[in-house]
């Protein structure tokens, strides 16, 4: 740990000479920077997806858990009476905090996306909807169904849980997938940097043997490579993250019309999270190059 | 300085050197000679820790090489200057930077060291070539640059492996004079060479002892060759 801390300090302060002993390399450098940028770009989207999926799961969980709907389907002349009867039952049902029948305007708004705004509800046998909010401890759905069936034959209880549960689960899985993707991207950065560092170490075998001959320690030699690759990973990741954040920022925002989609964009303090990717990328490169360098140098005299 | 106790070295199956006991005294001048493939380079490598003996002990400045970690060997290289026949440099750095490299890797670069560097460059006659890149140098210039790099840390011992192998007679005389001067400054010098005329030339300038490798052993050759 001490070694890592010392190396980190050196890394940041920098040693111009140590940096110069390794000849500059054109193509490898650009490829490493490009790979880091691409990985960081993708990581930002994986992160955005995870956070959006998390919000979605939380919203569906919270909002829908407490509400249920009762549909009253009856001939037009009985519908008002049956609605009153159902409301009467709900008032006496333990665990129901609040119940009210939707008025005509609300029902029309619900149907508007399918039938258009000019719909005359009177002309259609539309069921009356009753919205109910349950108390925290919930109510006995099976009991309520039996009572409704006995007293208001046209009323059906829909407690949302049937379609809500798989959606919440799917959102949770989506979030998990997002984080796994982010982890895999980090591992890919490590793999790419390791390969590039090994190639660089192999290509500079003569440089390393000269340095050993004149008394350079392994740490001095490794430093030159570690610093180079860490800075490349950091630079590349910074470019990738900035591009991705701009791309996320200009995504169409969440709106009422989008309904279930909350939008992929970051919200509030979540905008800070992608900024952790470049330092993390540099750390991964630092460790990967360190391991590769120590392994290669250990084999030399 | 450098002490070998019953040292043996074998590559794969065959023994190259066996049961060698040798002490290099401080301030003395040695030649190491013998036919090609006799193990001159191997013996030199044993002397600066590039190889570990397969049997016996090598003591450098009183320390057992086998007990040294890699950083210990690196520290030791700062006290032993090494010149190879085909000396290698960092080809992207100038001659001056290459000669100063041991100072940089040991963190001893300073303004005072820069003064030493200029003096050293003048001593080996490379002042005009300071900004040249190593691939642009002639064979003799490369050898002199390597010698300057080997002595910039003011080592106690200078080991040279066929330093005159790639240069003409005049240049080899010049290199020899530089090595003799180093010896007069108190440094132990060990030169591996198969060039007997070089040894004869040296004997007129310095009291040189000749070690000969034959039959896997090192013998101190007599005063006469």
XYZ file of C-alpha atoms in Angstrom, chain A residues 15-17 19-24 205-220 294 296-301, chain B residues 48-51 70-71 73-75 77-78 80 82 84 88-94 97-98 101-102 104-107 142 149 153:
64
model
C 9.588 12.938 -13.368
C 10.371 14.468 -16.720
C 13.528 12.455 -17.129
C 9.277 9.919 -18.733
C 11.846 10.619 -21.403
C 13.884 7.421 -21.047
C 11.164 5.466 -22.838
C 10.990 6.495 -26.492
C 7.729 8.052 -27.611
C 13.542 -4.464 -24.226
C 16.796 -2.734 -25.227
C 15.879 0.410 -23.328
C 15.127 -1.663 -20.246
C 18.398 -3.600 -20.436
C 20.386 -0.370 -20.827
C 18.596 1.118 -17.832
C 19.286 -1.987 -15.753
C 22.947 -1.875 -16.766
C 23.388 1.678 -15.549
C 21.746 0.895 -12.233
C 18.066 1.818 -12.630
C 15.752 0.094 -10.165
C 12.693 -1.768 -11.386
C 10.551 0.929 -9.864
C 12.250 3.670 -11.833
C 6.735 -5.916 -12.535
C 8.197 -8.407 -17.255
C 11.021 -6.822 -15.277
C 11.160 -9.735 -12.867
C 12.251 -11.979 -15.722
C 15.240 -9.773 -16.649
C 18.677 -9.655 -15.044
C 28.544 -7.346 -11.807
C 25.635 -9.482 -10.750
C 24.093 -10.054 -14.187
C 24.484 -13.791 -13.566
C 16.893 -6.762 -7.532
C 17.136 -3.275 -6.072
C 21.815 -5.324 -7.644
C 20.679 -2.015 -9.131
C 22.458 -0.151 -6.315
C 25.623 -1.368 -10.622
C 26.074 2.239 -9.575
C 30.559 -0.870 -10.957
C 30.517 -1.726 -17.257
C 30.470 -3.895 -23.462
C 23.913 -0.120 -26.229
C 22.397 3.277 -25.671
C 18.980 4.877 -25.571
C 18.884 5.773 -29.234
C 16.319 8.545 -28.868
C 18.440 10.523 -26.380
C 21.544 12.536 -27.212
C 21.981 12.543 -22.042
C 23.067 8.937 -22.445
C 21.820 8.513 -17.640
C 23.325 6.794 -14.556
C 19.400 10.488 -13.680
C 18.296 6.976 -12.781
C 19.953 7.276 -9.376
C 18.461 10.719 -8.782
C 30.484 4.607 -29.150
C 28.796 6.498 -19.070
C 29.118 7.725 -11.171
